[in-house]
Tab-separated table of C-alpha atoms in Angstrom:
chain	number	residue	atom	x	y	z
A	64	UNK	CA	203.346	-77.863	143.780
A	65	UNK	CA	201.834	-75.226	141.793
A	66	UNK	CA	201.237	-76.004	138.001
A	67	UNK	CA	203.347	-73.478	135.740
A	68	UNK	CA	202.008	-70.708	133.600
A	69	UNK	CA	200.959	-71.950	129.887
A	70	UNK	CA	203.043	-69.324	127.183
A	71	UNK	CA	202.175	-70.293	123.805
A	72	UNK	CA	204.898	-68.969	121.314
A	73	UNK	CA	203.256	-68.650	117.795
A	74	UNK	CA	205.993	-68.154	114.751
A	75	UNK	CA	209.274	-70.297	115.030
A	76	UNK	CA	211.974	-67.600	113.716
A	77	UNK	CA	215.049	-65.915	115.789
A	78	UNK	CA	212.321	-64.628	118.604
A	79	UNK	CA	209.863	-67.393	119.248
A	80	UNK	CA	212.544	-69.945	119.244
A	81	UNK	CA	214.974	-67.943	121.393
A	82	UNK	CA	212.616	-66.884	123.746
A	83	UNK	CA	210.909	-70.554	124.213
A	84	UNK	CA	214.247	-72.110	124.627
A	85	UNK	CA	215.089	-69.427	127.045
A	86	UNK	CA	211.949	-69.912	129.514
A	87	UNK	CA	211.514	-73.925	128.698
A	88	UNK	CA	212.286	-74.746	132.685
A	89	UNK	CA	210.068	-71.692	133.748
A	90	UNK	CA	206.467	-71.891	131.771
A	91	UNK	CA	204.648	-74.677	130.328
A	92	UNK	CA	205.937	-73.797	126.700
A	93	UNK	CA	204.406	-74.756	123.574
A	94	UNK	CA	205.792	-73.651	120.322
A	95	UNK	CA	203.183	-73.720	117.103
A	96	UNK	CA	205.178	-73.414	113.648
A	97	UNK	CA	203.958	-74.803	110.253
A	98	UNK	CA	207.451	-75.984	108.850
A	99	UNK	CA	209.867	-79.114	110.239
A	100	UNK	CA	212.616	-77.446	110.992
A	101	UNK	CA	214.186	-73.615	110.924
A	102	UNK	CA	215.860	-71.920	107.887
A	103	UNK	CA	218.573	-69.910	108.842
A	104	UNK	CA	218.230	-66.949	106.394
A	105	UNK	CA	221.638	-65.264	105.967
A	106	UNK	CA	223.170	-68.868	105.628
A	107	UNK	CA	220.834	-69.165	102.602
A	108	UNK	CA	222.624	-66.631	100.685
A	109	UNK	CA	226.063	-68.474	100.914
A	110	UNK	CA	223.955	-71.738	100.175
A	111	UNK	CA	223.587	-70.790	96.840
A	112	UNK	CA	227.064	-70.871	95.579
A	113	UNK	CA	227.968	-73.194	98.631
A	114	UNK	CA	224.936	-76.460	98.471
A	115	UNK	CA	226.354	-77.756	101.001
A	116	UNK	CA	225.341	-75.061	103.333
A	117	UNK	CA	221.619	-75.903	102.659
A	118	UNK	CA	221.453	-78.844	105.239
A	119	UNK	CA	223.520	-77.343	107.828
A	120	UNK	CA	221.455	-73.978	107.578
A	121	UNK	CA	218.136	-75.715	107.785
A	122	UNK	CA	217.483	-77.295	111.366
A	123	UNK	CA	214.954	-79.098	112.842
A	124	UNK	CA	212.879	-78.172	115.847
A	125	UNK	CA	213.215	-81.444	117.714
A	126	UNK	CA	215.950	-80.438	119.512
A	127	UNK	CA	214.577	-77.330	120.889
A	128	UNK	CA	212.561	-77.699	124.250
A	129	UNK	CA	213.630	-80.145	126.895
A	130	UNK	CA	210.780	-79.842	128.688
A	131	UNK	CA	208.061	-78.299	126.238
A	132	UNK	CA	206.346	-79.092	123.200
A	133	UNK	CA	206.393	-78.380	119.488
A	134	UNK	CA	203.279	-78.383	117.293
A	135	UNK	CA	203.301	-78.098	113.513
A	136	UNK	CA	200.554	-76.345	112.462
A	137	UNK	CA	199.156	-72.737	111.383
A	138	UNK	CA	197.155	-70.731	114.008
A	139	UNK	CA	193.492	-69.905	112.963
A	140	UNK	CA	192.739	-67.568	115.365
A	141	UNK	CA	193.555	-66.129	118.617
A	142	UNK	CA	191.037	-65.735	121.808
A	143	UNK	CA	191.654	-64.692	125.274
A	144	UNK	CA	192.341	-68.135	126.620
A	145	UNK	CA	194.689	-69.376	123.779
A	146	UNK	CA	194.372	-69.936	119.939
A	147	UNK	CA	192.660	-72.184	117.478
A	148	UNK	CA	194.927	-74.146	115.026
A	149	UNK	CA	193.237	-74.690	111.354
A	150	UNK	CA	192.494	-78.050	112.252
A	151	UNK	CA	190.471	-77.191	115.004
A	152	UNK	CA	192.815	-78.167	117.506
A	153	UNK	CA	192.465	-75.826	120.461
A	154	UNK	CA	195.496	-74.876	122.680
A	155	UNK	CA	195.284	-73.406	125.954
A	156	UNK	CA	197.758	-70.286	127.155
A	157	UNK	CA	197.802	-67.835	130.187
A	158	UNK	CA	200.739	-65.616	128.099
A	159	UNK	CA	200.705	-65.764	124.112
A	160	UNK	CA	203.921	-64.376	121.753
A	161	UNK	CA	203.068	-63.926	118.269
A	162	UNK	CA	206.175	-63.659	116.314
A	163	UNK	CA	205.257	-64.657	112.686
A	164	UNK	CA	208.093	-62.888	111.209
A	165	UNK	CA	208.490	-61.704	107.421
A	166	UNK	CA	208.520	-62.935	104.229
A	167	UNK	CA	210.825	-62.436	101.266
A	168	UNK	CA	210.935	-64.082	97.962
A	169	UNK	CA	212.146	-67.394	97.486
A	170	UNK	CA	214.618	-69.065	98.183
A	171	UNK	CA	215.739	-66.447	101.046
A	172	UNK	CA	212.754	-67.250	103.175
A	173	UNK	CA	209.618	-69.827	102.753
A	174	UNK	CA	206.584	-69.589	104.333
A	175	UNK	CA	205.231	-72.940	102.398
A	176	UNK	CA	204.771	-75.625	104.897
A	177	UNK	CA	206.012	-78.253	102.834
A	178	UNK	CA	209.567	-77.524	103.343
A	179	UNK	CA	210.587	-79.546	99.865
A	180	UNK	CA	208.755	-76.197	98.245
A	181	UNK	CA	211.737	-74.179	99.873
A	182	UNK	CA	214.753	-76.916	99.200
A	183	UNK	CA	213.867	-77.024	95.505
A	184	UNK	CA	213.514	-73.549	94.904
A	185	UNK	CA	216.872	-73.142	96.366
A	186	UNK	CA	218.573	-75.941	94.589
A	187	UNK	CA	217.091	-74.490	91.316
A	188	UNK	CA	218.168	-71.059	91.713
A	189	UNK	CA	221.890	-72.303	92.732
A	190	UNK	CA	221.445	-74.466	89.574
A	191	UNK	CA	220.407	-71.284	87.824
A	192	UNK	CA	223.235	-69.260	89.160
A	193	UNK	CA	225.860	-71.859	88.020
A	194	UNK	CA	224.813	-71.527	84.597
A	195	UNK	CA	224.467	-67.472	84.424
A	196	UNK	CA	227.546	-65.391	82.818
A	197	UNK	CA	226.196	-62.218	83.825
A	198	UNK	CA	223.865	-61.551	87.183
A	199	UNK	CA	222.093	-58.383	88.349
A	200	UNK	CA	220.322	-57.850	91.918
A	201	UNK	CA	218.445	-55.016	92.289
A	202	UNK	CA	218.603	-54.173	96.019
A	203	UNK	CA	221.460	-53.120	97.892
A	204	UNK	CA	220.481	-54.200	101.229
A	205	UNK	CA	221.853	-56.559	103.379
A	206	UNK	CA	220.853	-59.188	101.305
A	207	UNK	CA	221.567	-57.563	97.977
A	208	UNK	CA	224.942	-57.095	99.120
A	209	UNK	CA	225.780	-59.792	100.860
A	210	UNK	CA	224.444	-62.330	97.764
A	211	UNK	CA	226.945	-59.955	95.304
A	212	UNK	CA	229.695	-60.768	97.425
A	213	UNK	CA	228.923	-64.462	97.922
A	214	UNK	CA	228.558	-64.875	93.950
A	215	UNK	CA	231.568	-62.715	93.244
A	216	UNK	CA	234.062	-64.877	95.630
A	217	UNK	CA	232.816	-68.227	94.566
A	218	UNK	CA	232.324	-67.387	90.589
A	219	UNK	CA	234.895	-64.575	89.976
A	220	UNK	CA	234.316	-64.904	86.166
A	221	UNK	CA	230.672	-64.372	86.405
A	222	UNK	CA	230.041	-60.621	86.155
A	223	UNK	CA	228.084	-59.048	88.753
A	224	UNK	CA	225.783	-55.749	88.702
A	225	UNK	CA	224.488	-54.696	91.867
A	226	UNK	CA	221.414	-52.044	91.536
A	227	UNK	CA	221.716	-49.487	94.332
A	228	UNK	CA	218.675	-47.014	94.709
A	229	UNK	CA	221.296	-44.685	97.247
A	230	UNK	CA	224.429	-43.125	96.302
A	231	UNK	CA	225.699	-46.504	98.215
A	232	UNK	CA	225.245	-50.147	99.682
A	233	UNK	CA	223.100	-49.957	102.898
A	234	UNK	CA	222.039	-45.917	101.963
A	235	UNK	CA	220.140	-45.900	105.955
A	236	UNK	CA	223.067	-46.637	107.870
A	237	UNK	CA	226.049	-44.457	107.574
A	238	UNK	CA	227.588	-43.325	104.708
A	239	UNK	CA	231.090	-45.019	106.210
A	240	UNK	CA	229.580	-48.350	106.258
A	241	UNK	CA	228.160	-47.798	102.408
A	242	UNK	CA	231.561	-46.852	101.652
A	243	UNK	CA	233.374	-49.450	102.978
A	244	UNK	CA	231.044	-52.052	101.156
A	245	UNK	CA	231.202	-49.996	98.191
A	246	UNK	CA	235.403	-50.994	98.420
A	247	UNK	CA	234.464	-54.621	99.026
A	248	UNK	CA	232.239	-55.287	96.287
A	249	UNK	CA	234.664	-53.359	94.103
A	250	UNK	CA	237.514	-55.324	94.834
A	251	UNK	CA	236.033	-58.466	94.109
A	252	UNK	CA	234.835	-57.057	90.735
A	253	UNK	CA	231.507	-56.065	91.514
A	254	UNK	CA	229.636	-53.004	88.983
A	255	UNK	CA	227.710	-50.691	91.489
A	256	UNK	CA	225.109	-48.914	89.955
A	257	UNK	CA	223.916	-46.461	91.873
A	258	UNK	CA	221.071	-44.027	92.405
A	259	UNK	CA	218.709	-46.214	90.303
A	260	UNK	CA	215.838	-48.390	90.490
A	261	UNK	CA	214.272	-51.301	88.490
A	262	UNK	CA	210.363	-50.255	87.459
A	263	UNK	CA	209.842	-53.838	86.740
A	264	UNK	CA	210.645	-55.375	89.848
A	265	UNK	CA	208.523	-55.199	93.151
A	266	UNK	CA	209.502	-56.668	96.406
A	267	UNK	CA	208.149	-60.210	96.870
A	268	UNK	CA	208.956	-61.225	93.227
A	269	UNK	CA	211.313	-64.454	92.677
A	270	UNK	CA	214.297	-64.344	90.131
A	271	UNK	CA	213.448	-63.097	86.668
A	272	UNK	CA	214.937	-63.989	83.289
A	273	UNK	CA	217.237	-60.807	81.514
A	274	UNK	CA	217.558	-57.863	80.411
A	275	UNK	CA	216.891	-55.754	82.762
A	276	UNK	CA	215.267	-52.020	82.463
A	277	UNK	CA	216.547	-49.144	84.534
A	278	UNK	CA	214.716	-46.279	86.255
A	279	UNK	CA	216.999	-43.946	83.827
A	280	UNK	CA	216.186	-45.830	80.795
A	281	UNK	CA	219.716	-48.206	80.652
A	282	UNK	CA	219.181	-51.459	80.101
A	283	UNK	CA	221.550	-54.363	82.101
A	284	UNK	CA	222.293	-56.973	79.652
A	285	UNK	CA	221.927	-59.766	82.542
A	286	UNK	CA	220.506	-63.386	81.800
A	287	UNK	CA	219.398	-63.637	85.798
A	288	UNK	CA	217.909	-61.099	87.243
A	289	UNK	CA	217.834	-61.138	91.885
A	290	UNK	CA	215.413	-59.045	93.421
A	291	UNK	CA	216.796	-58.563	96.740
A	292	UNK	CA	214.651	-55.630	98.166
A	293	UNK	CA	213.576	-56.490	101.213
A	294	UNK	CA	211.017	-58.411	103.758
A	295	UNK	CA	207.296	-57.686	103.948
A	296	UNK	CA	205.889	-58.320	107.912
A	297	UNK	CA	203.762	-61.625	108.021
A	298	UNK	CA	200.646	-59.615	110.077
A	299	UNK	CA	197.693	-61.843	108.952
A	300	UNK	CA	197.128	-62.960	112.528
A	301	UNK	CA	196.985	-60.364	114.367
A	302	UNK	CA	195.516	-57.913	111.742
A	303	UNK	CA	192.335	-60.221	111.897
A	304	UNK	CA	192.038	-58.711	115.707
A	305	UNK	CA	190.018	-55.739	115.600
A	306	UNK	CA	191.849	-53.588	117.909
A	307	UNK	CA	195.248	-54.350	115.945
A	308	UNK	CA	196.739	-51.640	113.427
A	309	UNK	CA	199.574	-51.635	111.473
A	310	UNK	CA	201.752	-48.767	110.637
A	311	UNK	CA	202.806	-47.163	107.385
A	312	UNK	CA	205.023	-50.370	106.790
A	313	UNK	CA	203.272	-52.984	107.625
A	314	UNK	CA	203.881	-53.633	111.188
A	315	UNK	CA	201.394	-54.500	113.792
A	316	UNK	CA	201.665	-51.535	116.382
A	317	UNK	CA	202.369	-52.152	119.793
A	318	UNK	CA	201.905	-50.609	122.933
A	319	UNK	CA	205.378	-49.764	125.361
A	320	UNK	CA	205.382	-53.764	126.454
A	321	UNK	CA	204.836	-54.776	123.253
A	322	UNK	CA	201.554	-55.832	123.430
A	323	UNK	CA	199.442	-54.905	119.990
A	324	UNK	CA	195.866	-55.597	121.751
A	325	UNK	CA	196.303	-54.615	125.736
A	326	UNK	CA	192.178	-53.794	126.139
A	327	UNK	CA	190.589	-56.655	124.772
A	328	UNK	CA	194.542	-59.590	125.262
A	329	UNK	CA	196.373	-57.776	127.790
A	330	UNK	CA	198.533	-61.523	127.880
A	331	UNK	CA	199.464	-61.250	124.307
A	332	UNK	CA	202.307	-59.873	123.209
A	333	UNK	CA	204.330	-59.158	119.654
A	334	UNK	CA	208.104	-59.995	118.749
A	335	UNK	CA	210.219	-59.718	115.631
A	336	UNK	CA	209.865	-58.997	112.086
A	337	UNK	CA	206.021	-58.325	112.098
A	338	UNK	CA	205.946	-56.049	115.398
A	339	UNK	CA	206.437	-52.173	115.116
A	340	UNK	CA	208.544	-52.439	117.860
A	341	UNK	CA	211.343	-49.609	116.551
A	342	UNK	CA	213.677	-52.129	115.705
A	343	UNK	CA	214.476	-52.857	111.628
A	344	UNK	CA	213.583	-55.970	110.652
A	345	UNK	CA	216.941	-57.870	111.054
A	346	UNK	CA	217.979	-60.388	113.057
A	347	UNK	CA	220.127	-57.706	115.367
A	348	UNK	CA	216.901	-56.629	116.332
A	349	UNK	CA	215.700	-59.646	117.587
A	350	UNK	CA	218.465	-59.643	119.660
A	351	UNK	CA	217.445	-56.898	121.752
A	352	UNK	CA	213.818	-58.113	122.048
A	353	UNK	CA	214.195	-61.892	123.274
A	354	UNK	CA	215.887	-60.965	126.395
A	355	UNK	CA	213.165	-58.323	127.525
A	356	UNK	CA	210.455	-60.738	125.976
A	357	UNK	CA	212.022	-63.217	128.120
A	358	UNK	CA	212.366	-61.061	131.178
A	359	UNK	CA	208.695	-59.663	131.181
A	360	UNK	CA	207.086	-63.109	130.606
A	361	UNK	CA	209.284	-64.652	133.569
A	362	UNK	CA	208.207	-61.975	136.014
A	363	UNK	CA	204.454	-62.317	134.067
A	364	UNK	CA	204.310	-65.966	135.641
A	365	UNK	CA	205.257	-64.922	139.034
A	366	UNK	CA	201.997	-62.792	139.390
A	367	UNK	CA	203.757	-59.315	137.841
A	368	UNK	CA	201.323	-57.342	135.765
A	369	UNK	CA	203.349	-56.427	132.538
A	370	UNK	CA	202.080	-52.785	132.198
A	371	UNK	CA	204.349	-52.343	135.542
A	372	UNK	CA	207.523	-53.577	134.130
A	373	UNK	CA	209.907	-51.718	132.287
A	374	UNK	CA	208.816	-50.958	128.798
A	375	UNK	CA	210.728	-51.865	126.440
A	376	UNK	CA	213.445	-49.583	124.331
A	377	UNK	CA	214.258	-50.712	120.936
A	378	UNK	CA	218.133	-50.384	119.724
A	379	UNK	CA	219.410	-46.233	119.674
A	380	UNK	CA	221.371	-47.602	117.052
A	381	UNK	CA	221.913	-50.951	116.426
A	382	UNK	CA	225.148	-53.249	115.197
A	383	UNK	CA	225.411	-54.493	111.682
A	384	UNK	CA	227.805	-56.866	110.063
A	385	UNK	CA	227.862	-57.218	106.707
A	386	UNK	CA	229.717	-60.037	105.119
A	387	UNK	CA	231.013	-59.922	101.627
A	388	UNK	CA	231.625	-63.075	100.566
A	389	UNK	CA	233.650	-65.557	103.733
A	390	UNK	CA	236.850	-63.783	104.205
A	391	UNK	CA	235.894	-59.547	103.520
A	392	UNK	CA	232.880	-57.331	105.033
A	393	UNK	CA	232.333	-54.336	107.297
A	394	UNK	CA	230.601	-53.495	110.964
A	395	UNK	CA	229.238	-50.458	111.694
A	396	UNK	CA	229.933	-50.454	115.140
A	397	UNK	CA	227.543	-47.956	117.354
A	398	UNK	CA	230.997	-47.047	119.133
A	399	UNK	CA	232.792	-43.570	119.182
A	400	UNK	CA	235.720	-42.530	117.270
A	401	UNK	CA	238.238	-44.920	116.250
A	402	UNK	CA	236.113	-47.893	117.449
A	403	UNK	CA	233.566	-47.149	115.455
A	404	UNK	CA	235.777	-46.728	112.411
A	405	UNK	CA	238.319	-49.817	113.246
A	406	UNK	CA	234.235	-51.759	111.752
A	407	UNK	CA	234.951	-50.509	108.153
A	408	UNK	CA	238.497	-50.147	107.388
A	409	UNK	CA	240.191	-52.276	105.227
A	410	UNK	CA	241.771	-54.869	107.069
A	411	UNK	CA	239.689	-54.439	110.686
A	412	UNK	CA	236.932	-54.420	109.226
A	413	UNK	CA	237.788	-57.403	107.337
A	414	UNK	CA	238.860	-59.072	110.362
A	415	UNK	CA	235.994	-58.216	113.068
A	416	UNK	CA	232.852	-59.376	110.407
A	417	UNK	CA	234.961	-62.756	109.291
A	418	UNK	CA	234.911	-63.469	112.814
A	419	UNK	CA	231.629	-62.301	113.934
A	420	UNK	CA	229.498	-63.530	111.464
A	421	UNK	CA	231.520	-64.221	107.900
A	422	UNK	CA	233.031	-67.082	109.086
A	423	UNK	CA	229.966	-69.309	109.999
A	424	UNK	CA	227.617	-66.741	109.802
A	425	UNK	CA	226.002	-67.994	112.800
A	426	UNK	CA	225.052	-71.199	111.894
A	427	UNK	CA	226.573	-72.660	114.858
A	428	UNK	CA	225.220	-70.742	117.435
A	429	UNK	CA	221.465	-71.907	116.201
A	430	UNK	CA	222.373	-75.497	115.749
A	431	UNK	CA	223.243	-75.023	119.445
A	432	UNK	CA	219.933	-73.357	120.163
A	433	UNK	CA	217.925	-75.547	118.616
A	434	UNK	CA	220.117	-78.758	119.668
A	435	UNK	CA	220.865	-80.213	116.723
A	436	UNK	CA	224.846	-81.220	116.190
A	437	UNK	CA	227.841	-79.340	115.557
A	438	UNK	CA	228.650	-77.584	112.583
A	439	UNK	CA	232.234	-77.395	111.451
A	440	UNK	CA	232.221	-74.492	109.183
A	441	UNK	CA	232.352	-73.387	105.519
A	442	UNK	CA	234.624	-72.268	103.370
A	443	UNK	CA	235.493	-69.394	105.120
């Protein structure tokens, strides 16, 4: 019997862990990741005003391959016949995925390898957030938006100022969605301020003490300030490469099979956060990618160049599901008419993102990738 093709997945986020579970019984699959176990970012939001969350939400890879192997450690550098970790360990590969993901300030994501670094960050800005009587977040992404919510349900008598740089929540999506979020966040006593940015605050940064100062001059009489303002790609691998580019924001280029060196590693290829693949860096668009990451490595190992495959096509426009707080939210749905709409009114729309994602917000679905045990829910 033939001995299976090697595929080395580097980065154990939504891709490389979907994608090795996926072709476990097909390649040889080894897995390289610095941390224990995964953090499941949007639960992390909820976590904060929910602690019990925090162990559910972060899930070790054990469980994960049946047949193939994990390896904690940090890739050094990558060669045509597989990569070198930092301590000089070599592993071998016929196919390598780099998907290394993004970071975003603490306690969202970690990239620390000592996970305690992560755990106590988070337990010490939920401790922080107990004590606060008035919160700002500058960001109204998903995250800004989301963590409003979550702190407005579970501590109605804090009070809440979101910082929104758009005329609404979510300002690249459309303006139905922002509206509909807009409602939310109003109705559980959220201030929206709107067209407005915080000078002092860069991506990246952790959570600052009050006041804070606003683009317009107003200052925000919070005691906690959130940056929420998004993820920055985690590109130090592959950058190193010299054929590798990045584009205005960050993201390794790739070519149509999302490979980001096909002259000089036509067997590696890019997933996720950190690949300028035309996807935006949420987990939605991971969604699209692992099943034509899986696809083209499966028919890779039966002797199929990839530059004859299919190339890949990123989302025309992709789902989102915003939760506020466990019981409201809205979808933008890429549906016509009254589908579409049904995502953001009050009541549907309430309905479809409790049940899609507020409820659980996915937690159970990756304790069932990863194969770790049940989890029965939160408060939603």
């Amino acid at each position: 019997m033939a001995s299976r093709q090697k595929l080395l997945v580097v980065g154990g986020g939504y891709v490389g862990c979907d994608v090795a579970r996926r072709l476990d019984q097909v390649m040889d699959v080894t897995l390289v990741e610095p941390k224990p176990a995964f953090l499941h970012a949007p639960a992390m939001i909820r976590a904060l005003v929910e602690p019990d969350l925090l162990t559910a939400a972060t899930i070790p890879y054990d469980g994960l391959l049946r047949e193939g192997r994990f390896v904690r450690g940090r890739v050094a550098a990558l060669h045509s016949k597989g990569v070198t970790l930092e301590d000089g360990t070599e592993i071998a590969s016929d196919f390598t995925l780099v998907a290394t993901g993004s970071s975003y300030n603490l306690p969202f994501k970690s990239s620390a390898e000592d996970i305690e670094v992560f755990l106590d960050a988070h337990r010490t800005l939920s401790d922080r957030i107990a004590q606060a009587r008035h919160i700002a977040i500058v960001g109204a992404g998903p995250v800004g938006t989301e963590l409003a919510g979550e702190i407005a349900t579970a501590r109605p008598d804090v009070q809440i100022t979101l910082i929104a740089a758009g005329p609404n929540p979510m300002p690249d999506l459309p303006e139905r969605l922002g509206r509909a979020l807009m409602n939310r966040l109003h109705r559980l006593g959220v201030k929206v301020i709107t067209h407005r940015t915080a000078p002092g605050i860069a991506a990246g940064m952790d959570a600052q003490d009050g006041p804070l100062g606003l683009s317009d001059g107003q200052d925000v009489a919070a005691d906690l300030v959130l940056p929420a303002l998004g993820a920055i790609p985690c590109t130090d691998l592959l950058s190193a490469l010299p054929s590798v580019r990045l584009d205005g924001a960050g993201r390794v280029v790739t070519d149509a099979w999302l490979r980001p060196a096909p002259g000089a590693l036509p067997g590696l290829l890019a997933g996720g956060d950190m690949a300028a693949t035309g996807d935006a860096m949420t987990i939605v668009g991971t969604l699209r990618q692992t099943p034509y990451l899986t696809k083209t490595l499966r028919a890779a190992a039966k002797g199929k160049p990839i530059d004859t495959q299919t190339p890949y096509r990123p989302w025309r426009e992709a789902p989102m599901l915003v939760p506020v707080g466990p019981r409201l939210g809205a979808t933008h749905l890429p549906l016509p008419g009254l589908l579409a709409l049904a995502g953001t009114m009050r009541g549907p729309g309430d309905t479809l993102t409790r049940l899609t994602k507020g409820r659980d917000l996915f937690v159970g679905k990756y304790r069932r990738l990863l194969g770790a045990q049940r989890f029965k829910g939160s408060r939603g």
